[in-house]
Short mmCIF file of C-alpha atoms and ligand atoms in Angstrom, two decimals:
data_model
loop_
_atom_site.label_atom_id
_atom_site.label_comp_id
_atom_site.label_asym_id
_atom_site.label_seq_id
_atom_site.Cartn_x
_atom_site.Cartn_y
_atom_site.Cartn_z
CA UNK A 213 -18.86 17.55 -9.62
CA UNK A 214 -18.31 16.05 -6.23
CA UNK A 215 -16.27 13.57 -5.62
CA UNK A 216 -15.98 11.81 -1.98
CA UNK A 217 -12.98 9.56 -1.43
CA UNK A 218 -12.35 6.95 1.51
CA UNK A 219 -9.16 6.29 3.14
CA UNK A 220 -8.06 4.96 6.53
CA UNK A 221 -4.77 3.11 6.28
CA UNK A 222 -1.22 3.98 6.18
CA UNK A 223 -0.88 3.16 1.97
CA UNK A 224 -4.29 4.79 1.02
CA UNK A 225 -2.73 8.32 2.45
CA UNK A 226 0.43 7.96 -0.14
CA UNK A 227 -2.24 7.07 -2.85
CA UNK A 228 -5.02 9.75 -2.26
CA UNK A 229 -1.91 12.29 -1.70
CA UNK A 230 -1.29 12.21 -5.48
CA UNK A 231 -5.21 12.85 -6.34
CA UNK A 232 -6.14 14.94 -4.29
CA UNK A 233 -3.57 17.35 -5.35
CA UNK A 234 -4.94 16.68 -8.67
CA UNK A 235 -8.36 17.17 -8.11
CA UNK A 236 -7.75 20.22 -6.40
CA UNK A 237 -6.42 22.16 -9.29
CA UNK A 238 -9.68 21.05 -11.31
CA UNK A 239 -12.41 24.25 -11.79
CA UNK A 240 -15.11 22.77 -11.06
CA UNK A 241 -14.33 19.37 -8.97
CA UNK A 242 -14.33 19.32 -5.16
CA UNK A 243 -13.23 16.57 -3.26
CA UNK A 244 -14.33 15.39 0.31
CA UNK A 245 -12.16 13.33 2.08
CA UNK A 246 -13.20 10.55 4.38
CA UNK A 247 -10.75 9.27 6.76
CA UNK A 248 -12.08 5.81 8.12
CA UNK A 249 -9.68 6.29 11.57
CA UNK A 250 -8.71 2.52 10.45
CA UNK A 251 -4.29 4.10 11.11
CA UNK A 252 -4.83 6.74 13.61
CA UNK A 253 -1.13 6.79 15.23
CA UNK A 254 0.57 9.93 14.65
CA UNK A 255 2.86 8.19 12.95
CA UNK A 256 0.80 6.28 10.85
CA UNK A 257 -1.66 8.83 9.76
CA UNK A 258 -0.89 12.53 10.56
CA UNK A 259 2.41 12.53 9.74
CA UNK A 260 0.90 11.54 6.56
CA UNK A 261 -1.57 14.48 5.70
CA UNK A 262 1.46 17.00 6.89
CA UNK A 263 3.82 16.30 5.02
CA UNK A 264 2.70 15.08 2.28
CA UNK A 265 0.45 17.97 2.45
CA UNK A 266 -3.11 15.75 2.14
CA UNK A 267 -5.89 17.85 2.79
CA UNK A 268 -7.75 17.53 6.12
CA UNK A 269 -10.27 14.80 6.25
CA UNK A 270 -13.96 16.93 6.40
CA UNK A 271 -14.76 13.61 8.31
CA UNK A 272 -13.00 10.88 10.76
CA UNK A 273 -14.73 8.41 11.58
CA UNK A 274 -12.84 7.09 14.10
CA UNK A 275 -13.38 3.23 13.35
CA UNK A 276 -10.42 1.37 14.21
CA UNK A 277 -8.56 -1.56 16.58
CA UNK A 278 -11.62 -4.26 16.04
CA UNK A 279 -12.17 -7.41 14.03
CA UNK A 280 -12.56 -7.43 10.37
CA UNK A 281 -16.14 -7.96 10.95
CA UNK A 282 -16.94 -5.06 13.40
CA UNK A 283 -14.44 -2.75 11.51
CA UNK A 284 -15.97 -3.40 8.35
CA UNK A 285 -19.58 -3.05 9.65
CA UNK A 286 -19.06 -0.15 11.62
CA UNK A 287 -17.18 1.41 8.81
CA UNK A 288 -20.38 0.61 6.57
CA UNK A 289 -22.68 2.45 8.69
CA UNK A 290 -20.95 5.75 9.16
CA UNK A 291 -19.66 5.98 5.53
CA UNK A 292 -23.60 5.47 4.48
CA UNK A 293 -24.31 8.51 6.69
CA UNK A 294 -21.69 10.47 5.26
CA UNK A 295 -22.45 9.65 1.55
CA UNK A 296 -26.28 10.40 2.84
CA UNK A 297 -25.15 14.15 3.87
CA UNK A 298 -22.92 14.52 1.12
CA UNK A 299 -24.93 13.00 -2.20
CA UNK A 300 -21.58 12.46 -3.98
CA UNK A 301 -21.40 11.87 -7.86
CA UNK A 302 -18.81 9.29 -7.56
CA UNK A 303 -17.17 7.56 -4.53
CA UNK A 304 -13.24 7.25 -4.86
CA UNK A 305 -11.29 4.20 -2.86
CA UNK A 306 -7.91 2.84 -3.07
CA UNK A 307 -6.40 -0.54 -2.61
CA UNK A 308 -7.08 -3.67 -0.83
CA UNK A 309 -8.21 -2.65 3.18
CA UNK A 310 -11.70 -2.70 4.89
CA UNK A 311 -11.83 1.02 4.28
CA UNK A 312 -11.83 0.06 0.64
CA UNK A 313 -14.50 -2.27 1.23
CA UNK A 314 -16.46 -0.59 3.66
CA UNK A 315 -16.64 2.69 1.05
CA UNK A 316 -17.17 0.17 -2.27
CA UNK A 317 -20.32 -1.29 -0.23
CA UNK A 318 -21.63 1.91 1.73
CA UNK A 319 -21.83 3.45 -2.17
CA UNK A 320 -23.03 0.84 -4.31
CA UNK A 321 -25.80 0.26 -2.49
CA UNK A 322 -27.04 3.50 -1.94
CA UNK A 323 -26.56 3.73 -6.08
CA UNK A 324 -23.43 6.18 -6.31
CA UNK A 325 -20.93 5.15 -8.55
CA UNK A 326 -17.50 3.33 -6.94
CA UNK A 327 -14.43 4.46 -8.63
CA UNK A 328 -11.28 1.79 -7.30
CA UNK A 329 -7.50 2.82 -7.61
CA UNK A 330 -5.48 -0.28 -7.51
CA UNK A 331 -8.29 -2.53 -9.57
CA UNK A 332 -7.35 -5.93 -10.70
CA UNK A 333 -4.15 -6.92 -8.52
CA UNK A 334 -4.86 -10.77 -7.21
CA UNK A 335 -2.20 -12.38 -4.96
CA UNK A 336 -4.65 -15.75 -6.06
CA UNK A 337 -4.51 -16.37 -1.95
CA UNK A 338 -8.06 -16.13 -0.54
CA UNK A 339 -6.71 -16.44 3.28
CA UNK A 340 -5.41 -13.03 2.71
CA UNK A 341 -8.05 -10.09 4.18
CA UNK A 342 -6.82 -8.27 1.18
CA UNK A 343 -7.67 -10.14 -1.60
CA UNK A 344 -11.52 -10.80 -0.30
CA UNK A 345 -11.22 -7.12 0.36
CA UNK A 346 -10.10 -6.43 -3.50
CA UNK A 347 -11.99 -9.11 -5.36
CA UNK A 348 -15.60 -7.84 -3.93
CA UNK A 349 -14.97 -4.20 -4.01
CA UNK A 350 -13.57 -4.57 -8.14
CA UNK A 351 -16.92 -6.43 -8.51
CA UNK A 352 -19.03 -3.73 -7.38
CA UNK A 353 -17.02 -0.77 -8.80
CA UNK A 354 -17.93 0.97 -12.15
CA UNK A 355 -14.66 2.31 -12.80
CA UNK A 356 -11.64 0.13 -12.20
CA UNK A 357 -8.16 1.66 -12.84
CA UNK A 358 -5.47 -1.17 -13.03
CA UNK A 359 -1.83 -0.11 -12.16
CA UNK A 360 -0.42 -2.64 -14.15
CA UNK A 361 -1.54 -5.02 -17.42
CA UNK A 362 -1.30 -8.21 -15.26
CA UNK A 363 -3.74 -6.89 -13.48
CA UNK A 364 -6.15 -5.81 -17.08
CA UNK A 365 -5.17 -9.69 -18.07
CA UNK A 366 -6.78 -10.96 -14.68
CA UNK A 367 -10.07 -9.15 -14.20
CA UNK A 368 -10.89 -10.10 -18.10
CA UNK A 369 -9.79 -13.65 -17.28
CA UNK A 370 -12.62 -13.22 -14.56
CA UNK A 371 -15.40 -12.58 -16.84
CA UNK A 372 -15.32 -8.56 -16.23
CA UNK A 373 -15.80 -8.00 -19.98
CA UNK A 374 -19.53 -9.11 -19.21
CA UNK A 375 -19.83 -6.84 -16.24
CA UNK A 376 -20.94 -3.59 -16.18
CA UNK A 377 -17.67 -1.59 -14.55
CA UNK A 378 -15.15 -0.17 -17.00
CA UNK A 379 -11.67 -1.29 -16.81
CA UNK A 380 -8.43 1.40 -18.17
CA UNK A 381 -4.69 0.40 -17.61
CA UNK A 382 -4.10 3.61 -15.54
CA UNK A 383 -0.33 2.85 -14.25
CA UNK A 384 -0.10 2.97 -10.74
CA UNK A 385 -0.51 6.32 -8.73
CA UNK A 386 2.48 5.10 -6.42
CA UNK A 387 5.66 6.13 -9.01
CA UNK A 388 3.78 9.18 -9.38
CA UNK A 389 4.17 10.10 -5.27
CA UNK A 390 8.06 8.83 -5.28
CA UNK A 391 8.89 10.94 -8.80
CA UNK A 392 7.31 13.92 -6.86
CA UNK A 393 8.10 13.77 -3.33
CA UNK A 394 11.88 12.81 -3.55
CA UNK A 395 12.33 16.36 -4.81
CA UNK A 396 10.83 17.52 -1.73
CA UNK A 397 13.72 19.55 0.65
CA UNK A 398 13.33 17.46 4.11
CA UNK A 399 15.44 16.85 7.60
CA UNK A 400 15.16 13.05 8.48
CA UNK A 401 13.76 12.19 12.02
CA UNK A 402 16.14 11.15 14.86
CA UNK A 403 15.73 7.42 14.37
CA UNK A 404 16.67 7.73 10.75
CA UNK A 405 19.52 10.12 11.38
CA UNK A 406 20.76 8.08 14.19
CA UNK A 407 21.51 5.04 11.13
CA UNK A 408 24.57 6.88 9.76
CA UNK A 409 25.96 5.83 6.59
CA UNK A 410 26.44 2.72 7.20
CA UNK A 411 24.86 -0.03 4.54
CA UNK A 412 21.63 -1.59 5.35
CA UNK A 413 18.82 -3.69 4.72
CA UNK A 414 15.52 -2.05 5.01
CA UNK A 415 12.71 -4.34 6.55
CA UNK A 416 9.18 -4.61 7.08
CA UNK A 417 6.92 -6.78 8.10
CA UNK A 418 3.02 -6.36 9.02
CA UNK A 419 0.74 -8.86 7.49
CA UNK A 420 -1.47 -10.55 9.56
CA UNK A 421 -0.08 -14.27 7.51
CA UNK A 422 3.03 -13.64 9.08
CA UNK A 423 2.61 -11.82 12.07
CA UNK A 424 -0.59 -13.98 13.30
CA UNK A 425 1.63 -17.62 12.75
CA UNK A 426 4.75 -17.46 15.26
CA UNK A 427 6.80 -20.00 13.38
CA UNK A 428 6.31 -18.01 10.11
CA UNK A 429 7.39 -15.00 11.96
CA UNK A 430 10.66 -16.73 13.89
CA UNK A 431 11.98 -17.86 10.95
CA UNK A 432 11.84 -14.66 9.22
CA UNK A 433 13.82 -13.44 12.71
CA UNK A 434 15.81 -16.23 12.58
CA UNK A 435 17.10 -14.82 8.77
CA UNK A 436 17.09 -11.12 9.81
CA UNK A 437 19.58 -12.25 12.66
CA UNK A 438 22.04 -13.73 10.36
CA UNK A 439 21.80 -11.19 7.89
CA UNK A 440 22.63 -8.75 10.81
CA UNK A 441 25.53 -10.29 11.57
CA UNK A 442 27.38 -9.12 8.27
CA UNK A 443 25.30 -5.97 7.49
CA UNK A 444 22.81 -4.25 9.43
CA UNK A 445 19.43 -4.69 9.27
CA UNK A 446 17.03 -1.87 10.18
CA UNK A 447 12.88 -2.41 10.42
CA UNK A 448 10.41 -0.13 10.61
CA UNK A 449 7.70 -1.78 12.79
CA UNK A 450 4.42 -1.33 12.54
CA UNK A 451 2.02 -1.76 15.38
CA UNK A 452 0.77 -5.04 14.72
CA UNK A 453 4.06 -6.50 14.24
CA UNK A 454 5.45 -4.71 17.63
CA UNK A 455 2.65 -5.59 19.98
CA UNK A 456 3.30 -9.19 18.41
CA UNK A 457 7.04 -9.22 19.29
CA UNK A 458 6.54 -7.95 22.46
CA UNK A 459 4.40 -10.30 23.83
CA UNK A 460 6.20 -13.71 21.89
CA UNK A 461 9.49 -13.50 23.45
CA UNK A 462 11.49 -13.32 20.36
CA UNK A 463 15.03 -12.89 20.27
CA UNK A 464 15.51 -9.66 17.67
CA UNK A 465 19.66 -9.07 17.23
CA UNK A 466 18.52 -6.13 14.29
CA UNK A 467 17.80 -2.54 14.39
CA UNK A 468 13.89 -1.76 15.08
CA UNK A 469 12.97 1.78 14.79
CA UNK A 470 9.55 3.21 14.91
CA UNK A 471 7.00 3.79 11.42
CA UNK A 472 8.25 6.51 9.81
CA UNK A 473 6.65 9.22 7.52
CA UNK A 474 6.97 8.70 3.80
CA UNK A 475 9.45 11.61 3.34
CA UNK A 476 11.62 9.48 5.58
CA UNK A 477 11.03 6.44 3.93
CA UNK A 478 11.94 7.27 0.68
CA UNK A 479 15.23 9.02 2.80
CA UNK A 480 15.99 5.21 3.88
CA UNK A 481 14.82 3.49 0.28
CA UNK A 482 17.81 5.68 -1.33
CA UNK A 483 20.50 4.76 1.57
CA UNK A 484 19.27 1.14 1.70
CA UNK A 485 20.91 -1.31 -0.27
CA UNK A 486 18.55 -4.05 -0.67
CA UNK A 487 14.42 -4.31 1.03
CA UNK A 488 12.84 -7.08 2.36
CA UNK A 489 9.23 -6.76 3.19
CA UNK A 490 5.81 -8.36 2.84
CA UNK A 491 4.42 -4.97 2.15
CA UNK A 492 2.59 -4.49 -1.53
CA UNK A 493 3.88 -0.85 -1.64
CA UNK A 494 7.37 -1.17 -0.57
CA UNK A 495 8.08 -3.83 -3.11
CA UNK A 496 7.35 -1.27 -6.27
CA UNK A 497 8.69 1.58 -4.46
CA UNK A 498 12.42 -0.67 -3.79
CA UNK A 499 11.94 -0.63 -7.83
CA UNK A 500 10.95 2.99 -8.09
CA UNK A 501 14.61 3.66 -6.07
CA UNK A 502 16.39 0.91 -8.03
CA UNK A 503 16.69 -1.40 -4.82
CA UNK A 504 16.47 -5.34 -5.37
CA UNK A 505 13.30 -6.68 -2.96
CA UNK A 506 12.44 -10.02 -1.54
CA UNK A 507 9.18 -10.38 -0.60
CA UNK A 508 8.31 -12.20 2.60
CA UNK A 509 5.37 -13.76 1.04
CA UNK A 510 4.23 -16.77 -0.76
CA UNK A 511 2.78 -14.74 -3.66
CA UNK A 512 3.21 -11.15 -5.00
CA UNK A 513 0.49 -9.32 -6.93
CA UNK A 514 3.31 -7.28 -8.09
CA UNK A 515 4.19 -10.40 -10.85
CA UNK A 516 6.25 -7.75 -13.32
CA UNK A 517 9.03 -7.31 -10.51
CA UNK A 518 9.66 -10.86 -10.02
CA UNK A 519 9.18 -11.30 -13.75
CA UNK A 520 12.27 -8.66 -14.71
CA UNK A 521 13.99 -10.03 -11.46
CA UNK A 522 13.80 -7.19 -9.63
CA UNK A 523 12.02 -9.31 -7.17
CA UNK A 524 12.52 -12.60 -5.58
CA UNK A 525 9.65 -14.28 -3.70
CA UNK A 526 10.54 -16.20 -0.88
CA UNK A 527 8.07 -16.73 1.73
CA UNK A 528 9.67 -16.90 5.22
CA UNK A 529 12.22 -20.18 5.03
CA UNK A 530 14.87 -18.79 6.37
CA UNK A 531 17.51 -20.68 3.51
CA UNK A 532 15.82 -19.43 1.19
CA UNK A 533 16.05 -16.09 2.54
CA UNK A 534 19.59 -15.84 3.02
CA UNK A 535 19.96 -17.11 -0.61
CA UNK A 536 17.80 -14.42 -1.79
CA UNK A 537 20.00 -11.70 0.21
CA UNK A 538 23.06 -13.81 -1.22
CA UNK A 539 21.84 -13.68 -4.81
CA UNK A 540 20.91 -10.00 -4.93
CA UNK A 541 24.39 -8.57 -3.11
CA UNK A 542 26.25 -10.29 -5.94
CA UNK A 543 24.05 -9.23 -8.78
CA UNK A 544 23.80 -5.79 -10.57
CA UNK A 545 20.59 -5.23 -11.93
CA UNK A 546 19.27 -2.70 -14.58
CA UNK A 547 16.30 -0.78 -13.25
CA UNK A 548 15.73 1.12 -16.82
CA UNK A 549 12.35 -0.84 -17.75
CA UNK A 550 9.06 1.65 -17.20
CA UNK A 551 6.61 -1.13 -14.79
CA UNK A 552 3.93 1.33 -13.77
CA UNK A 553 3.15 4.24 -16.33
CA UNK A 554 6.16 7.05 -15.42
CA UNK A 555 4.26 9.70 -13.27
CA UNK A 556 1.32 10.03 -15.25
CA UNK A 557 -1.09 7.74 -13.33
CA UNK A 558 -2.79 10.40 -11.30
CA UNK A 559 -3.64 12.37 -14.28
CA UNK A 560 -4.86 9.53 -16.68
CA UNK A 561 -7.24 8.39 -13.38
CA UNK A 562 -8.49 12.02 -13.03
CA UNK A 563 -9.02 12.99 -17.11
CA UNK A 564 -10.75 9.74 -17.30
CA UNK A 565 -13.09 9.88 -14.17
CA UNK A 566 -14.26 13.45 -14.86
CA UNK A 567 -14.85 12.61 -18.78
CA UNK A 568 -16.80 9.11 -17.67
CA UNK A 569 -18.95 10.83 -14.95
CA UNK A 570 -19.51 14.06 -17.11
CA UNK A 571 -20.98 11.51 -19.51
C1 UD1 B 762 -3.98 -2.73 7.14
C2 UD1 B 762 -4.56 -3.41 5.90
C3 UD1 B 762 -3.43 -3.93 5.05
C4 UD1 B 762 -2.44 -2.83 4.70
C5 UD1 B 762 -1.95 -2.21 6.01
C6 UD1 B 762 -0.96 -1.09 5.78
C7 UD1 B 762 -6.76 -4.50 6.19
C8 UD1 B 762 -7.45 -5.78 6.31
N1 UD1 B 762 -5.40 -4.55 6.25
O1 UD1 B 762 -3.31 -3.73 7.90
O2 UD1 B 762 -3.95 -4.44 3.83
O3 UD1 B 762 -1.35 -3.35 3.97
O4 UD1 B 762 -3.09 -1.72 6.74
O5 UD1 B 762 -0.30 -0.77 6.97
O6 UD1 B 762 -7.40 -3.49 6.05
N2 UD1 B 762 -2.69 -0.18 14.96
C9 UD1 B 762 -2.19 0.75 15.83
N3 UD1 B 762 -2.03 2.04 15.38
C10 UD1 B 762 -2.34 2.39 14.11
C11 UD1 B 762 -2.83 1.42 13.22
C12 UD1 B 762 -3.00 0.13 13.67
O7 UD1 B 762 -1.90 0.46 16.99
O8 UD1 B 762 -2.19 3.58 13.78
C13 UD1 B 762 -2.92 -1.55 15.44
C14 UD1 B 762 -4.40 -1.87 15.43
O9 UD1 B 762 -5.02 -1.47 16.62
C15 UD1 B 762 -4.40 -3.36 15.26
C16 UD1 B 762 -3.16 -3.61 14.41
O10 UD1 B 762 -2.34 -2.46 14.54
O11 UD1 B 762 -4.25 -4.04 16.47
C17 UD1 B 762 -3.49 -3.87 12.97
O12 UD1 B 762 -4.16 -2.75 12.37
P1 UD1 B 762 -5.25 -2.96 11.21
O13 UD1 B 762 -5.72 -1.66 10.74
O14 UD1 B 762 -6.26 -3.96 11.65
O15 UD1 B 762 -4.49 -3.69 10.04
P2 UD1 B 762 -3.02 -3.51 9.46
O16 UD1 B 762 -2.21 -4.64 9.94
O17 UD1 B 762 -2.48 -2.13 9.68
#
């Protein structure tokens, strides 16, 4: 059985991490990894496949830096050649980007089935390139593994019972990289070591609803500022966000270091003491390290984290904010509930795919 997965972005390198080190201790299943080139910064994508000890992409495409449309066409066209070469029996993708997309389409079409990781999660906001991006490729797909039963309850509220893909409640693959690469022995870069032990507020900030609308984006600076003054607040900025900053002016009083690797991330989610990010990722992964999160966003499709009030969403007034930050420093919160399956994601995805395209 082959089975050719797509990646390209930072996220999709934590997910495919986890499977492909499950695949590759299956007799009988190879894998051939596609890397779109969508992250190609060392320190968004090799970093990545080093240390988290990915195997090398057989392919790069080297698609990356363009519009959504050009990305996601050019994407289209080199993943059909691939899947041409390769004849997979099932195409794996993860998530929400136009790598996810771009390997959904290049498949379906040429009659392969589409296997998506991270089915079924809506944020209900169709300005968002992700949730086009997710809504079209869980249409196409035949299997759909959902991380989380909100996300079960909203592709059957979409009619996917008449449809032909299967849906299974999988848990999400994400617990199952933090349970198994916290254990891992590793010396934290320079930027990271250079935070001390001071507290801190880990921060992030890359999508394009906040980083493409400069008064959304100053008034989450304006918040970060004031938070600095009483305890330091340390982002990690991704390339979008920095080539934004740089050119707008904006007065940043925080700490900004560089992306980091994941081994150094999870380094900084266990000395943090509270995240605030519009990532999807770091919100559940705050959780997995029993760290409160306020998401810089108007919706989460993480609704089981603001529903146990591990999560607050906020959306970028800067009040509302600092209440957040106020609410969560004064409040202890119990972090025993089981959100996304325990660790056992990976395995339920894998024992499931083989048995459905054995079939
Ligand atoms: C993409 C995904 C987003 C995901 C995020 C994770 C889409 C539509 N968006 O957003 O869902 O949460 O990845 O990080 O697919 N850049 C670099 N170096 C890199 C990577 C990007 O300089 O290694 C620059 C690009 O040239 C571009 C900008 O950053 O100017 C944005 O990159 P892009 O891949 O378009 O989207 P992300 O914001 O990373």
């Amino acid at each position: 059985m082959k089975i050719l997965t797509v990646v390209g972005a930072r996220p999709q390198f934590v997910k495919a991490a986890v499977l492909s080190r499950i695949i590759a201790n299956r007799a009988g299943v190879d894998e051939v990894l596609v890397h779109t080139g969508q992250h190609y910064d060392a320190n968004m994508s090799d970093i990545f496949f080093e240390e988290m000890e990915i195997p090398k992409p057989k392919y790069n495409l080297d698609v990356n830096s363009l519009g959504h449309g050009a990305m996601t066409g050019r994407m289209l066209e080199k993943i059909e050649e691939v899947l041409n070469i390769e004849k997979p029996d099932v195409l794996l993708v993860y998530g929400d980007t136009n790598s996810t997309l771009a390997g959904a389409l290049a498949a379906k079409k040429m009659h392969i089935p589409v296997a998506h990781v991270e089915a079924g999660l809506r944020s209900f906001n169709m300005q968002m390139p992700e949730e086009i991006n997710r809504i079209l490729t869980d249409r196409i797909s035949d299997f759909l593994f959902c991380p989380t039963q909100a996300a079960i309850d909203n592709l059957k509220a979409e009619g996917f019972d008449n449809f032909d893909g299967q849906y299974f409640l999988s848990g999400d693959v994400m617990q199952d990289a933090a349970m198994f690469y916290k254990n891992k022995a590793h010396t934290a870069c320079e930027s990271v070591q250079n935070l001390g032990d001071e507290p801190f507020v880990l921060c992030t900030i890359h999508r394009q609803e906040n980083t493409d609308h400069p008064e959304r984006l100053s008034s989450i600076i304006n918040a970060l500022n004031t938070i600095n003054e009483s305890t330091k607040v340390v982002m990690t900025v991704h390339p979008r966000t920095k080539k934004i900053i740089e050119n707008s002016g904006l007065n940043i009083q925080f700490t900004c270091i560089d992306p980091v690797g994941y081994l150094d991330m999870i380094l900084l989610l266990q000395k943090c003491q509270l995240v605030m990010t519009d990532s999807g990722g770091l919100q559940k992964e705050a959780y997995f390290f029993h760290k409160p999160c306020i998401t810089l966003r108007d919706q989460t499709e993480w609704v089981e984290l603001v529903e146990n009030g591990y999560n607050r969403v906020v959306g970028v007034d800067s009040n509302k904010i600092q209440e957040a930050y106020a609410y969560f420093t004064s409040t202890k919160l119990n972090f025993e509930k089981e959100l996304y399956g325990g660790g056992q994601a990976g395995v339920n995805i894998i024992n499931t795919l083989i048995a459905a395209i054995a079939k």
